[in-house]
Amino acid sequence: QVQLVESGGGLVQAGGSLRLSCAASGSIIRINTMGWYRQAPGNPRELVATITSGGSTGYTDSVKGRFTISRDNAKNTVTLQMNSLKPEDTAVYYCNAALTAWSNAPKEFDVWGQGTQVTVSS
């Protein structure tokens, strides 16, 4: 079974920092783009940051200069360093990966983790 597991969420005061990590496991052949999304109650899921297999990154405007995404290809992990956190960053954060995995044959998958809660108090 191919799966993503997030960790590192928690409660932090405004201005503080958290580091989220996501580990992929299973019959993975290749991980292409990985990213972080977030969803606050009553809101749609929002793309936060992405990173390609070549290390190219992208961020939504609201987190530029505060969040940094990185990946360790040897460990099949992606990390989101979140600094200068604001109350509006409060959400469940989900890891996502576009990858090739074995399922009777190599196939393309869009895989999601279960999410980790980030709460930023004012």
mmCIF file of N, CA and C in Angstrom:
data_model
loop_
_atom_site.group_PDB
_atom_site.id
_atom_site.type_symbol
_atom_site.label_atom_id
_atom_site.label_comp_id
_atom_site.label_asym_id
_atom_site.label_seq_id
_atom_site.Cartn_x
_atom_site.Cartn_y
_atom_site.Cartn_z
ATOM 1 N N GLN A 1 0.843 -1.177 0.000
ATOM 2 C CA GLN A 1 0.000 0.000 0.000
ATOM 3 C C GLN A 1 0.889 1.242 0.000
ATOM 4 N N VAL A 2 0.646 2.146 -0.920
ATOM 5 C CA VAL A 2 1.345 3.417 -0.966
ATOM 6 C C VAL A 2 0.618 4.386 -0.052
ATOM 7 N N GLN A 3 1.345 5.032 0.823
ATOM 8 C CA GLN A 3 0.714 5.970 1.724
ATOM 9 C C GLN A 3 1.661 7.099 2.090
ATOM 10 N N LEU A 4 1.062 8.204 2.524
ATOM 11 C CA LEU A 4 1.784 9.356 3.025
ATOM 12 C C LEU A 4 1.367 9.585 4.465
ATOM 13 N N VAL A 5 2.330 9.842 5.327
ATOM 14 C CA VAL A 5 2.055 10.082 6.733
ATOM 15 C C VAL A 5 2.664 11.414 7.135
ATOM 16 N N GLU A 6 1.810 12.330 7.609
ATOM 17 C CA GLU A 6 2.266 13.642 8.056
ATOM 18 C C GLU A 6 2.517 13.642 9.555
ATOM 19 N N SER A 7 3.405 14.517 9.982
ATOM 20 C CA SER A 7 3.666 14.706 11.401
ATOM 21 C C SER A 7 4.185 16.116 11.620
ATOM 22 N N GLY A 8 4.180 16.551 12.873
ATOM 23 C CA GLY A 8 4.755 17.831 13.229
ATOM 24 C C GLY A 8 3.764 18.929 13.548
ATOM 25 N N GLY A 9 2.484 18.665 13.393
ATOM 26 C CA GLY A 9 1.492 19.669 13.720
ATOM 27 C C GLY A 9 1.393 19.893 15.210
ATOM 28 N N GLY A 10 0.697 20.952 15.582
ATOM 29 C CA GLY A 10 0.529 21.258 16.985
ATOM 30 C C GLY A 10 -0.021 22.646 17.195
ATOM 31 N N LEU A 11 0.066 23.088 18.442
ATOM 32 C CA LEU A 11 -0.414 24.402 18.843
ATOM 33 C C LEU A 11 0.774 25.328 19.057
ATOM 34 N N VAL A 12 0.706 26.509 18.464
ATOM 35 C CA VAL A 12 1.787 27.475 18.594
ATOM 36 C C VAL A 12 1.193 28.879 18.642
ATOM 37 N N GLN A 13 1.878 29.778 19.328
ATOM 38 C CA GLN A 13 1.434 31.163 19.375
ATOM 39 C C GLN A 13 1.820 31.897 18.093
ATOM 40 N N ALA A 14 1.067 32.941 17.792
ATOM 41 C CA ALA A 14 1.380 33.761 16.632
ATOM 42 C C ALA A 14 2.827 34.237 16.690
ATOM 43 N N GLY A 15 3.496 34.148 15.547
ATOM 44 C CA GLY A 15 4.899 34.494 15.473
ATOM 45 C C GLY A 15 5.834 33.322 15.658
ATOM 46 N N GLY A 16 5.301 32.200 16.092
ATOM 47 C CA GLY A 16 6.109 31.021 16.317
ATOM 48 C C GLY A 16 6.333 30.217 15.058
ATOM 49 N N SER A 17 6.967 29.060 15.239
ATOM 50 C CA SER A 17 7.332 28.212 14.113
ATOM 51 C C SER A 17 6.941 26.768 14.357
ATOM 52 N N LEU A 18 6.684 26.064 13.274
ATOM 53 C CA LEU A 18 6.462 24.633 13.285
ATOM 54 C C LEU A 18 7.110 24.042 12.041
ATOM 55 N N ARG A 19 7.484 22.787 12.135
ATOM 56 C CA ARG A 19 8.020 22.078 10.986
ATOM 57 C C ARG A 19 7.201 20.817 10.758
ATOM 58 N N LEU A 20 6.580 20.730 9.603
ATOM 59 C CA LEU A 20 5.804 19.564 9.226
ATOM 60 C C LEU A 20 6.647 18.647 8.351
ATOM 61 N N SER A 21 6.451 17.357 8.508
ATOM 62 C CA SER A 21 7.131 16.402 7.662
ATOM 63 C C SER A 21 6.133 15.411 7.102
ATOM 64 N N CYS A 22 6.481 14.841 5.967
ATOM 65 C CA CYS A 22 5.634 13.874 5.293
ATOM 66 C C CYS A 22 6.524 12.776 4.736
ATOM 67 N N ALA A 23 6.211 11.553 5.080
ATOM 68 C CA ALA A 23 6.984 10.406 4.618
ATOM 69 C C ALA A 23 6.131 9.518 3.726
ATOM 70 N N ALA A 24 6.646 9.193 2.569
ATOM 71 C CA ALA A 24 5.968 8.308 1.635
ATOM 72 C C ALA A 24 6.547 6.904 1.737
ATOM 73 N N SER A 25 5.675 5.915 1.672
ATOM 74 C CA SER A 25 6.125 4.534 1.736
ATOM 75 C C SER A 25 5.270 3.676 0.818
ATOM 76 N N GLY A 26 5.791 2.511 0.467
ATOM 77 C CA GLY A 26 5.085 1.589 -0.398
ATOM 78 C C GLY A 26 5.892 1.240 -1.629
ATOM 79 N N SER A 27 5.211 0.700 -2.614
ATOM 80 C CA SER A 27 5.869 0.251 -3.844
ATOM 81 C C SER A 27 6.087 1.411 -4.800
ATOM 82 N N ILE A 28 6.871 2.362 -4.357
ATOM 83 C CA ILE A 28 7.089 3.593 -5.105
ATOM 84 C C ILE A 28 8.207 3.401 -6.117
ATOM 85 N N ILE A 29 7.929 3.776 -7.339
ATOM 86 C CA ILE A 29 8.929 3.772 -8.389
ATOM 87 C C ILE A 29 9.575 5.145 -8.507
ATOM 88 N N ARG A 30 8.741 6.173 -8.502
ATOM 89 C CA ARG A 30 9.246 7.530 -8.627
ATOM 90 C C ARG A 30 8.230 8.499 -8.042
ATOM 91 N N ILE A 31 8.715 9.467 -7.282
ATOM 92 C CA ILE A 31 7.882 10.555 -6.801
ATOM 93 C C ILE A 31 8.174 11.783 -7.651
ATOM 94 N N ASN A 32 7.147 12.333 -8.238
ATOM 95 C CA ASN A 32 7.316 13.496 -9.104
ATOM 96 C C ASN A 32 7.159 14.772 -8.276
ATOM 97 N N THR A 33 5.999 15.387 -8.310
ATOM 98 C CA THR A 33 5.764 16.583 -7.534
ATOM 99 C C THR A 33 5.163 16.232 -6.178
ATOM 100 N N MET A 34 5.657 16.874 -5.126
ATOM 101 C CA MET A 34 5.083 16.761 -3.795
ATOM 102 C C MET A 34 4.625 18.143 -3.356
ATOM 103 N N GLY A 35 3.627 18.172 -2.504
ATOM 104 C CA GLY A 35 3.129 19.454 -2.060
ATOM 105 C C GLY A 35 2.383 19.379 -0.745
ATOM 106 N N TRP A 36 2.102 20.553 -0.218
ATOM 107 C CA TRP A 36 1.317 20.706 0.988
ATOM 108 C C TRP A 36 0.074 21.513 0.683
ATOM 109 N N TYR A 37 -1.052 21.027 1.168
ATOM 110 C CA TYR A 37 -2.319 21.732 1.112
ATOM 111 C C TYR A 37 -2.802 21.963 2.533
ATOM 112 N N ARG A 38 -3.757 22.865 2.680
ATOM 113 C CA ARG A 38 -4.370 23.055 3.985
ATOM 114 C C ARG A 38 -5.849 23.336 3.820
ATOM 115 N N GLN A 39 -6.596 23.010 4.853
ATOM 116 C CA GLN A 39 -8.030 23.219 4.836
ATOM 117 C C GLN A 39 -8.504 23.618 6.223
ATOM 118 N N ALA A 40 -9.079 24.798 6.307
ATOM 119 C CA ALA A 40 -9.698 25.273 7.534
ATOM 120 C C ALA A 40 -11.179 24.922 7.504
ATOM 121 N N PRO A 41 -11.820 24.791 8.667
ATOM 122 C CA PRO A 41 -13.239 24.435 8.696
ATOM 123 C C PRO A 41 -14.090 25.384 7.858
ATOM 124 N N GLY A 42 -14.911 24.816 6.994
ATOM 125 C CA GLY A 42 -15.788 25.602 6.156
ATOM 126 C C GLY A 42 -15.144 26.183 4.916
ATOM 127 N N ASN A 43 -13.849 25.960 4.744
ATOM 128 C CA ASN A 43 -13.127 26.500 3.598
ATOM 129 C C ASN A 43 -12.681 25.385 2.667
ATOM 130 N N PRO A 44 -12.470 25.715 1.395
ATOM 131 C CA PRO A 44 -11.954 24.700 0.479
ATOM 132 C C PRO A 44 -10.491 24.404 0.759
ATOM 133 N N ARG A 45 -10.053 23.259 0.303
ATOM 134 C CA ARG A 45 -8.657 22.899 0.447
ATOM 135 C C ARG A 45 -7.808 23.811 -0.440
ATOM 136 N N GLU A 46 -6.733 24.335 0.136
ATOM 137 C CA GLU A 46 -5.903 25.334 -0.509
ATOM 138 C C GLU A 46 -4.493 24.807 -0.710
ATOM 139 N N LEU A 47 -3.960 25.003 -1.888
ATOM 140 C CA LEU A 47 -2.570 24.657 -2.149
ATOM 141 C C LEU A 47 -1.658 25.653 -1.449
ATOM 142 N N VAL A 48 -0.700 25.142 -0.684
ATOM 143 C CA VAL A 48 0.213 25.980 0.078
ATOM 144 C C VAL A 48 1.575 26.068 -0.593
ATOM 145 N N ALA A 49 2.162 24.924 -0.906
ATOM 146 C CA ALA A 49 3.497 24.891 -1.476
ATOM 147 C C ALA A 49 3.701 23.605 -2.250
ATOM 148 N N THR A 50 4.532 23.667 -3.280
ATOM 149 C CA THR A 50 4.868 22.491 -4.073
ATOM 150 C C THR A 50 6.363 22.445 -4.319
ATOM 151 N N ILE A 51 6.847 21.244 -4.586
ATOM 152 C CA ILE A 51 8.243 21.065 -4.956
ATOM 153 C C ILE A 51 8.338 19.914 -5.942
ATOM 154 N N THR A 52 9.032 20.136 -7.039
ATOM 155 C CA THR A 52 9.183 19.117 -8.063
ATOM 156 C C THR A 52 10.346 18.197 -7.738
ATOM 157 N N SER A 53 10.475 17.142 -8.521
ATOM 158 C CA SER A 53 11.584 16.217 -8.322
ATOM 159 C C SER A 53 12.926 16.898 -8.543
ATOM 160 N N GLY A 54 12.942 17.955 -9.337
ATOM 161 C CA GLY A 54 14.160 18.710 -9.577
ATOM 162 C C GLY A 54 14.413 19.823 -8.591
ATOM 163 N N GLY A 55 13.514 20.007 -7.623
ATOM 164 C CA GLY A 55 13.716 20.995 -6.587
ATOM 165 C C GLY A 55 13.091 22.353 -6.844
ATOM 166 N N SER A 56 12.339 22.498 -7.919
ATOM 167 C CA SER A 56 11.658 23.756 -8.183
ATOM 168 C C SER A 56 10.482 23.921 -7.224
ATOM 169 N N THR A 57 10.373 25.082 -6.598
ATOM 170 C CA THR A 57 9.350 25.309 -5.579
ATOM 171 C C THR A 57 8.353 26.369 -6.007
ATOM 172 N N GLY A 58 7.179 26.287 -5.418
ATOM 173 C CA GLY A 58 6.151 27.286 -5.614
ATOM 174 C C GLY A 58 5.349 27.460 -4.343
ATOM 175 N N TYR A 59 4.888 28.686 -4.091
ATOM 176 C CA TYR A 59 4.165 29.003 -2.870
ATOM 177 C C TYR A 59 2.960 29.869 -3.178
ATOM 178 N N THR A 60 1.922 29.689 -2.399
ATOM 179 C CA THR A 60 0.810 30.619 -2.472
ATOM 180 C C THR A 60 1.256 31.942 -1.857
ATOM 181 N N ASP A 61 0.698 33.038 -2.333
ATOM 182 C CA ASP A 61 1.177 34.364 -1.944
ATOM 183 C C ASP A 61 1.148 34.593 -0.434
ATOM 184 N N SER A 62 0.169 34.054 0.240
ATOM 185 C CA SER A 62 -0.001 34.328 1.658
ATOM 186 C C SER A 62 1.102 33.743 2.541
ATOM 187 N N VAL A 63 1.895 32.811 2.011
ATOM 188 C CA VAL A 63 2.942 32.192 2.824
ATOM 189 C C VAL A 63 4.339 32.510 2.319
ATOM 190 N N LYS A 64 4.462 33.223 1.224
ATOM 191 C CA LYS A 64 5.776 33.555 0.683
ATOM 192 C C LYS A 64 6.594 34.344 1.695
ATOM 193 N N GLY A 65 7.835 33.943 1.856
ATOM 194 C CA GLY A 65 8.711 34.584 2.814
ATOM 195 C C GLY A 65 8.609 34.035 4.210
ATOM 196 N N ARG A 66 7.607 33.205 4.467
ATOM 197 C CA ARG A 66 7.413 32.625 5.795
ATOM 198 C C ARG A 66 7.570 31.110 5.807
ATOM 199 N N PHE A 67 7.127 30.455 4.747
ATOM 200 C CA PHE A 67 7.177 28.998 4.665
ATOM 201 C C PHE A 67 8.247 28.569 3.667
ATOM 202 N N THR A 68 8.862 27.431 3.936
ATOM 203 C CA THR A 68 9.850 26.859 3.032
ATOM 204 C C THR A 68 9.585 25.371 2.873
ATOM 205 N N ILE A 69 9.459 24.926 1.633
ATOM 206 C CA ILE A 69 9.265 23.509 1.358
ATOM 207 C C ILE A 69 10.584 22.915 0.871
ATOM 208 N N SER A 70 10.861 21.695 1.296
ATOM 209 C CA SER A 70 12.062 20.998 0.871
ATOM 210 C C SER A 70 11.768 19.504 0.815
ATOM 211 N N ARG A 71 12.656 18.754 0.177
ATOM 212 C CA ARG A 71 12.456 17.314 0.097
ATOM 213 C C ARG A 71 13.784 16.582 0.198
ATOM 214 N N ASP A 72 13.704 15.359 0.676
ATOM 215 C CA ASP A 72 14.843 14.466 0.763
ATOM 216 C C ASP A 72 14.480 13.256 -0.089
ATOM 217 N N ASN A 73 15.008 13.212 -1.293
ATOM 218 C CA ASN A 73 14.639 12.151 -2.217
ATOM 219 C C ASN A 73 15.086 10.769 -1.745
ATOM 220 N N ALA A 74 16.199 10.713 -1.030
ATOM 221 C CA ALA A 74 16.695 9.435 -0.540
ATOM 222 C C ALA A 74 15.755 8.823 0.488
ATOM 223 N N LYS A 75 15.042 9.671 1.221
ATOM 224 C CA LYS A 75 14.137 9.197 2.264
ATOM 225 C C LYS A 75 12.673 9.286 1.866
ATOM 226 N N ASN A 76 12.395 9.779 0.666
ATOM 227 C CA ASN A 76 11.021 9.970 0.200
ATOM 228 C C ASN A 76 10.207 10.817 1.176
ATOM 229 N N THR A 77 10.798 11.916 1.595
ATOM 230 C CA THR A 77 10.123 12.809 2.528
ATOM 231 C C THR A 77 10.071 14.226 1.977
ATOM 232 N N VAL A 78 9.097 14.967 2.454
ATOM 233 C CA VAL A 78 8.978 16.381 2.153
ATOM 234 C C VAL A 78 8.702 17.108 3.461
ATOM 235 N N THR A 79 9.280 18.288 3.600
ATOM 236 C CA THR A 79 9.179 19.055 4.827
ATOM 237 C C THR A 79 8.645 20.450 4.531
ATOM 238 N N LEU A 80 7.836 20.962 5.431
ATOM 239 C CA LEU A 80 7.358 22.334 5.343
ATOM 240 C C LEU A 80 7.759 23.057 6.621
ATOM 241 N N GLN A 81 8.719 23.956 6.512
ATOM 242 C CA GLN A 81 9.129 24.798 7.632
ATOM 243 C C GLN A 81 8.257 26.043 7.627
ATOM 244 N N MET A 82 7.554 26.271 8.723
ATOM 245 C CA MET A 82 6.615 27.375 8.823
ATOM 246 C C MET A 82 7.088 28.329 9.910
ATOM 247 N N ASN A 83 7.424 29.536 9.512
ATOM 248 C CA ASN A 83 7.877 30.567 10.434
ATOM 249 C C ASN A 83 6.892 31.729 10.446
ATOM 250 N N SER A 84 7.002 32.554 11.466
ATOM 251 C CA SER A 84 6.138 33.733 11.601
ATOM 252 C C SER A 84 4.673 33.377 11.406
ATOM 253 N N LEU A 85 4.246 32.353 12.091
ATOM 254 C CA LEU A 85 2.888 31.849 11.909
ATOM 255 C C LEU A 85 1.841 32.854 12.359
ATOM 256 N N LYS A 86 0.731 32.856 11.649
ATOM 257 C CA LYS A 86 -0.388 33.737 11.906
ATOM 258 C C LYS A 86 -1.624 32.916 12.220
ATOM 259 N N PRO A 87 -2.583 33.484 12.944
ATOM 260 C CA PRO A 87 -3.813 32.744 13.226
ATOM 261 C C PRO A 87 -4.508 32.233 11.972
ATOM 262 N N GLU A 88 -4.424 32.959 10.875
ATOM 263 C CA GLU A 88 -5.064 32.517 9.647
ATOM 264 C C GLU A 88 -4.381 31.316 9.005
ATOM 265 N N ASP A 89 -3.228 30.912 9.532
ATOM 266 C CA ASP A 89 -2.584 29.688 9.076
ATOM 267 C C ASP A 89 -3.202 28.446 9.709
ATOM 268 N N THR A 90 -4.073 28.631 10.676
ATOM 269 C CA THR A 90 -4.706 27.507 11.350
ATOM 270 C C THR A 90 -5.507 26.672 10.358
ATOM 271 N N ALA A 91 -5.211 25.388 10.306
ATOM 272 C CA ALA A 91 -5.863 24.485 9.363
ATOM 273 C C ALA A 91 -5.330 23.078 9.576
ATOM 274 N N VAL A 92 -5.974 22.133 8.923
ATOM 275 C CA VAL A 92 -5.393 20.810 8.784
ATOM 276 C C VAL A 92 -4.520 20.830 7.542
ATOM 277 N N TYR A 93 -3.282 20.420 7.691
ATOM 278 C CA TYR A 93 -2.330 20.430 6.591
ATOM 279 C C TYR A 93 -2.178 19.019 6.044
ATOM 280 N N TYR A 94 -2.295 18.905 4.722
ATOM 281 C CA TYR A 94 -2.241 17.624 4.043
ATOM 282 C C TYR A 94 -1.057 17.555 3.095
ATOM 283 N N CYS A 95 -0.371 16.445 3.132
ATOM 284 C CA CYS A 95 0.691 16.173 2.178
ATOM 285 C C CYS A 95 0.093 15.509 0.939
ATOM 286 N N ASN A 96 0.620 15.854 -0.212
ATOM 287 C CA ASN A 96 0.164 15.288 -1.473
ATOM 288 C C ASN A 96 1.369 14.926 -2.337
ATOM 289 N N ALA A 97 1.250 13.822 -3.060
ATOM 290 C CA ALA A 97 2.322 13.418 -3.956
ATOM 291 C C ALA A 97 1.757 12.875 -5.252
ATOM 292 N N ALA A 98 2.311 13.327 -6.344
ATOM 293 C CA ALA A 98 2.074 12.730 -7.649
ATOM 294 C C ALA A 98 3.219 11.768 -7.904
ATOM 295 N N LEU A 99 2.908 10.487 -7.997
ATOM 296 C CA LEU A 99 3.967 9.504 -8.046
ATOM 297 C C LEU A 99 3.623 8.340 -8.955
ATOM 298 N N THR A 100 4.648 7.590 -9.285
ATOM 299 C CA THR A 100 4.502 6.353 -10.026
ATOM 300 C C THR A 100 4.751 5.204 -9.059
ATOM 301 N N ALA A 101 3.813 4.277 -8.996
ATOM 302 C CA ALA A 101 3.928 3.139 -8.099
ATOM 303 C C ALA A 101 3.487 1.869 -8.801
ATOM 304 N N TRP A 102 3.853 0.746 -8.202
ATOM 305 C CA TRP A 102 3.520 -0.541 -8.777
ATOM 306 C C TRP A 102 2.133 -0.995 -8.337
ATOM 307 N N SER A 103 1.261 -1.252 -9.290
ATOM 308 C CA SER A 103 -0.057 -1.809 -9.035
ATOM 309 C C SER A 103 -0.405 -2.707 -10.212
ATOM 310 N N ASN A 104 0.127 -3.945 -10.188
ATOM 311 C CA ASN A 104 0.082 -4.882 -11.313
ATOM 312 C C ASN A 104 0.961 -4.420 -12.470
ATOM 313 N N ALA A 105 1.126 -3.136 -12.595
ATOM 314 C CA ALA A 105 2.012 -2.511 -13.559
ATOM 315 C C ALA A 105 2.318 -1.112 -13.034
ATOM 316 N N PRO A 106 3.355 -0.459 -13.540
ATOM 317 C CA PRO A 106 3.593 0.921 -13.105
ATOM 318 C C PRO A 106 2.427 1.814 -13.488
ATOM 319 N N LYS A 107 1.934 2.571 -12.521
ATOM 320 C CA LYS A 107 0.799 3.451 -12.737
ATOM 321 C C LYS A 107 1.017 4.776 -12.022
ATOM 322 N N GLU A 108 0.354 5.801 -12.516
ATOM 323 C CA GLU A 108 0.433 7.115 -11.905
ATOM 324 C C GLU A 108 -0.648 7.261 -10.847
ATOM 325 N N PHE A 109 -0.269 7.813 -9.704
ATOM 326 C CA PHE A 109 -1.191 8.000 -8.595
ATOM 327 C C PHE A 109 -1.100 9.411 -8.052
ATOM 328 N N ASP A 110 -2.202 9.872 -7.521
ATOM 329 C CA ASP A 110 -2.269 11.113 -6.768
ATOM 330 C C ASP A 110 -2.640 10.723 -5.344
ATOM 331 N N VAL A 111 -1.684 10.819 -4.424
ATOM 332 C CA VAL A 111 -1.823 10.254 -3.089
ATOM 333 C C VAL A 111 -1.898 11.357 -2.050
ATOM 334 N N TRP A 112 -2.752 11.159 -1.060
ATOM 335 C CA TRP A 112 -2.951 12.126 0.013
ATOM 336 C C TRP A 112 -2.682 11.495 1.372
ATOM 337 N N GLY A 113 -2.108 12.282 2.262
ATOM 338 C CA GLY A 113 -1.981 11.874 3.645
ATOM 339 C C GLY A 113 -3.262 12.153 4.410
ATOM 340 N N GLN A 114 -3.275 11.765 5.679
ATOM 341 C CA GLN A 114 -4.459 11.938 6.507
ATOM 342 C C GLN A 114 -4.563 13.326 7.125
ATOM 343 N N GLY A 115 -3.495 14.074 7.118
ATOM 344 C CA GLY A 115 -3.518 15.434 7.618
ATOM 345 C C GLY A 115 -2.976 15.559 9.028
ATOM 346 N N THR A 116 -2.457 16.741 9.332
ATOM 347 C CA THR A 116 -1.987 17.059 10.669
ATOM 348 C C THR A 116 -2.476 18.458 11.027
ATOM 349 N N GLN A 117 -2.985 18.604 12.242
ATOM 350 C CA GLN A 117 -3.596 19.861 12.666
ATOM 351 C C GLN A 117 -2.540 20.880 13.074
ATOM 352 N N VAL A 118 -2.676 22.078 12.548
ATOM 353 C CA VAL A 118 -1.860 23.219 12.953
ATOM 354 C C VAL A 118 -2.796 24.283 13.498
ATOM 355 N N THR A 119 -2.567 24.691 14.733
ATOM 356 C CA THR A 119 -3.384 25.720 15.359
ATOM 357 C C THR A 119 -2.479 26.845 15.834
ATOM 358 N N VAL A 120 -2.771 28.059 15.396
ATOM 359 C CA VAL A 120 -1.988 29.233 15.757
ATOM 360 C C VAL A 120 -2.876 30.158 16.567
ATOM 361 N N SER A 121 -2.494 30.402 17.796
ATOM 362 C CA SER A 121 -3.273 31.259 18.673
ATOM 363 C C SER A 121 -2.790 32.700 18.581
ATOM 364 N N SER A 122 -3.693 33.635 18.812
ATOM 365 C CA SER A 122 -3.359 35.050 18.738
ATOM 366 C C SER A 122 -2.808 35.560 20.058
#
